XYZ file of C-alpha atoms in Angstrom:
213
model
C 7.251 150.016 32.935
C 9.206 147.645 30.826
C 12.090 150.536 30.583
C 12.203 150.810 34.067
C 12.662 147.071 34.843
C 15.768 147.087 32.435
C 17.233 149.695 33.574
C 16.689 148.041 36.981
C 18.233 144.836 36.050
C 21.207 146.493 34.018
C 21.959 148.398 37.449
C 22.030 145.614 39.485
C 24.277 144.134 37.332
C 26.605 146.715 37.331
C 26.648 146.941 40.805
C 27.608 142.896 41.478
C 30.389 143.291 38.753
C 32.217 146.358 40.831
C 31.709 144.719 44.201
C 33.245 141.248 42.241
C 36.339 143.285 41.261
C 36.789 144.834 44.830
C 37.341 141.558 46.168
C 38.700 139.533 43.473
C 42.597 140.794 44.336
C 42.289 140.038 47.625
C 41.296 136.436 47.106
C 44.447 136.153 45.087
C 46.820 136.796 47.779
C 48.397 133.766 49.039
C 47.622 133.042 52.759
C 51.445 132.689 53.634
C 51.744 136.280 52.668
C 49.254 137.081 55.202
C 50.687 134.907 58.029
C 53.992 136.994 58.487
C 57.490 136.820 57.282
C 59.141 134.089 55.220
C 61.617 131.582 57.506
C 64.176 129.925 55.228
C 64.821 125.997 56.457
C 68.140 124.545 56.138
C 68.166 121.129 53.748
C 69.582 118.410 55.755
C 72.918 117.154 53.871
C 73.507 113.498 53.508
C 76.961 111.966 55.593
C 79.037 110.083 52.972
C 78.485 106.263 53.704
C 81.408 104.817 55.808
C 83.789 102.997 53.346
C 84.039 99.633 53.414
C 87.757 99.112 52.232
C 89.823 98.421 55.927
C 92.731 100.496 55.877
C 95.991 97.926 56.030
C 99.104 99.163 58.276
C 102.153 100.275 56.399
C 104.630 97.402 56.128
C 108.071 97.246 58.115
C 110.809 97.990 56.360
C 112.237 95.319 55.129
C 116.359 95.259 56.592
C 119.438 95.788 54.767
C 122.288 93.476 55.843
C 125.528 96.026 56.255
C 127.218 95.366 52.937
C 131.221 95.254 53.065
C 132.873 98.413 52.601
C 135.270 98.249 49.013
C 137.571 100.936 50.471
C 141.117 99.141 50.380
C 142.916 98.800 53.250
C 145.518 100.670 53.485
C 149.181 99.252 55.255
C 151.344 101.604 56.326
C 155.441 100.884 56.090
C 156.426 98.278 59.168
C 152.390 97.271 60.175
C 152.027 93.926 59.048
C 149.016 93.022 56.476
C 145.859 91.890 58.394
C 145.129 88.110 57.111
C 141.358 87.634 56.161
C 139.568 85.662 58.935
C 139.419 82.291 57.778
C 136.227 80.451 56.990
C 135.135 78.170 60.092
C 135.003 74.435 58.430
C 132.516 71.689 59.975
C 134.805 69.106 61.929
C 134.609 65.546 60.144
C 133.215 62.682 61.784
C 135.373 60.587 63.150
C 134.572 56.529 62.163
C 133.409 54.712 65.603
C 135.560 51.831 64.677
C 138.438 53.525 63.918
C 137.848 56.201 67.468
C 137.333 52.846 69.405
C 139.087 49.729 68.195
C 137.696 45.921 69.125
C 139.824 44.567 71.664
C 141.718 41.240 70.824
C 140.962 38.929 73.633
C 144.399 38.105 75.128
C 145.017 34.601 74.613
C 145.678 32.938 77.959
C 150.134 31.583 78.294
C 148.930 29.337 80.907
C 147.115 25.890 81.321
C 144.857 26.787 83.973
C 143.641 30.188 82.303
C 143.008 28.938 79.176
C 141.093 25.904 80.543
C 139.044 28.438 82.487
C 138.148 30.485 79.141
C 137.121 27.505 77.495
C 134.479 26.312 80.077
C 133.535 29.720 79.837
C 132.723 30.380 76.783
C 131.002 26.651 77.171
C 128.535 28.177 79.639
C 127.650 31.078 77.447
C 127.154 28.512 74.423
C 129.743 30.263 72.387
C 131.195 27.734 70.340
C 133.044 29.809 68.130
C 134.971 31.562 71.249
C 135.578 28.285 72.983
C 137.133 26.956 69.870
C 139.642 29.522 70.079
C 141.511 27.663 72.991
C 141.793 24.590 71.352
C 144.515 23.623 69.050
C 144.404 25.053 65.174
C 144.024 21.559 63.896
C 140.739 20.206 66.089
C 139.378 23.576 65.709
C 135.864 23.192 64.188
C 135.301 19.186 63.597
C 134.685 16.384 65.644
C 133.693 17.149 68.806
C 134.918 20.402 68.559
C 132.179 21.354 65.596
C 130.868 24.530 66.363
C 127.083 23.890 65.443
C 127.200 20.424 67.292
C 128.534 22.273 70.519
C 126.054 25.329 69.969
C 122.937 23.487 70.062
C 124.159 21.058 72.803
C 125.604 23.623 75.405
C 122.451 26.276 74.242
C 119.821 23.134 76.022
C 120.400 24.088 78.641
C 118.715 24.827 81.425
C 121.472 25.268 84.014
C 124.548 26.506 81.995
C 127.882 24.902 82.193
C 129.614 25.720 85.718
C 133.351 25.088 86.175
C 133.451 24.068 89.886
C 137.427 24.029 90.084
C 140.205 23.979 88.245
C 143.859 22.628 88.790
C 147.266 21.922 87.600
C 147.926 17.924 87.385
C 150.597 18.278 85.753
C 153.341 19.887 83.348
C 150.527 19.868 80.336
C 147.406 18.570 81.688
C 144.651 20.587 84.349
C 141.835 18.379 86.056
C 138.624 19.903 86.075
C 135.154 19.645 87.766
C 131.949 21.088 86.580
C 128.086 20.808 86.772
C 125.269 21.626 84.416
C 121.615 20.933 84.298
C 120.618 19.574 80.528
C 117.050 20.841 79.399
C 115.518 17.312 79.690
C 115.927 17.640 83.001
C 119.700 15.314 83.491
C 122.175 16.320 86.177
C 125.572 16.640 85.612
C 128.748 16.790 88.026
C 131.232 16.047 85.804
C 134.948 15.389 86.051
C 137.902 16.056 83.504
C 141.160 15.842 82.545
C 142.410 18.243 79.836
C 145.603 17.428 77.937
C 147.269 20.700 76.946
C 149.947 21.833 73.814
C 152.049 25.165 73.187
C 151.700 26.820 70.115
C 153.403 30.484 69.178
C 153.793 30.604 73.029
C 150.010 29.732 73.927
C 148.808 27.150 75.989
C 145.584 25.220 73.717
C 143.922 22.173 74.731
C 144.595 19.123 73.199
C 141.934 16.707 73.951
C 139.208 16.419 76.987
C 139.204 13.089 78.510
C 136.115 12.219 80.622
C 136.512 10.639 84.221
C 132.853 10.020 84.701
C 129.457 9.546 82.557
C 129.396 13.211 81.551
């Protein structure tokens, strides 16, 4: 009995190991050979990152001024030689005072004129002008001294007027005038003005008052 169970056991045994090699190849067939053909998948390829360096335009050319030919020039018998153009110069300035010259004030031939410009100049408190019609040795002292007659006729606040003006005379013109002094004082004055020659010019000589002022 013990022979029989061996042998029992040894065939069963035998038996599991065949049917474990039957199926033992198909178990190591991969399932994706079982599913149906192989499909081949393209790999994506990467686009090249965009380049950060801006492209700059060309640069214009750059011009070329037309440089002077150095053929010579060549002068055929009887043309005459062409003469280089000449070189355009800036014009010089020309001096104001020497475009425009001052203008000497005509010095009055008559009494009656150059009494006029003197009472004049008087009303414009111009000293230096009205001492121009007086003779060349009163000129500038006395009561002929400029800065005395400057600040006097510049107070005031009606200028010296000549009213009238009129020949008395062969050398001597009668005057009338008014002015308004800056204190306030009238004046409607009365004159007679004693005139010399000199070079040909009438000058006053003196002033001789007829009234107060």
């Amino acid at each position: 009995m013990r022979r029989l169970g061996l042998a029992a056991a040894t065939g069963a045994c035998l038996l599991a190991g065949a049917a474990a090699a039957q199926t033992a190849p198909e178990a190591a067939i991969p399932q994706a050979a079982t599913s149906g053909p192989l499909r081949l998948v393209p790999k994506p390829v990467a686009s090249p990152a965009p380049s950060s360096t801006v492209e700059q335009p060309p640069a214009p050319p750059i011009p070329v001024p037309p440089q002077p030919s150095s053929a010579a020039t060549v002068v055929r018998p009887g043309q005459p030689a062409a003469n280089p153009a000449s070189i355009p110069q800036p014009a010089a300035s020309a001096d104001p005072a020497q475009t425009h010259p001052p203008t000497p004030r005509p010095q009055p031939t008559d009494g009656v004129a150059a009494v006029r410009a003197f009472y004049d100049a008087l009303g414009q408190a111009d000293a230096a002008r009205a001492n121009t019609y007086v003779i060349p040795e009163k000129r500038g002292s006395g009561a002929y001294d400029i800065a005395s007659m400057t600040r006097f006729y510049g107070n005031m606040s009606v200028p010296v007027r000549l009213l009238a003006a009129e020949a008395a005379g062969r050398d001597t013109v009668r005057v009338r005038y008014h002015y308004v002094y800056v204190n306030g004082r009238s004046c409607d004055g009365a004159a007679e003005v004693a005139l010399a020659e000199r070079d040909g010019l009438a000058l006053i000589e003196r002033i001789k008052a007829l009234n107060d002022c």
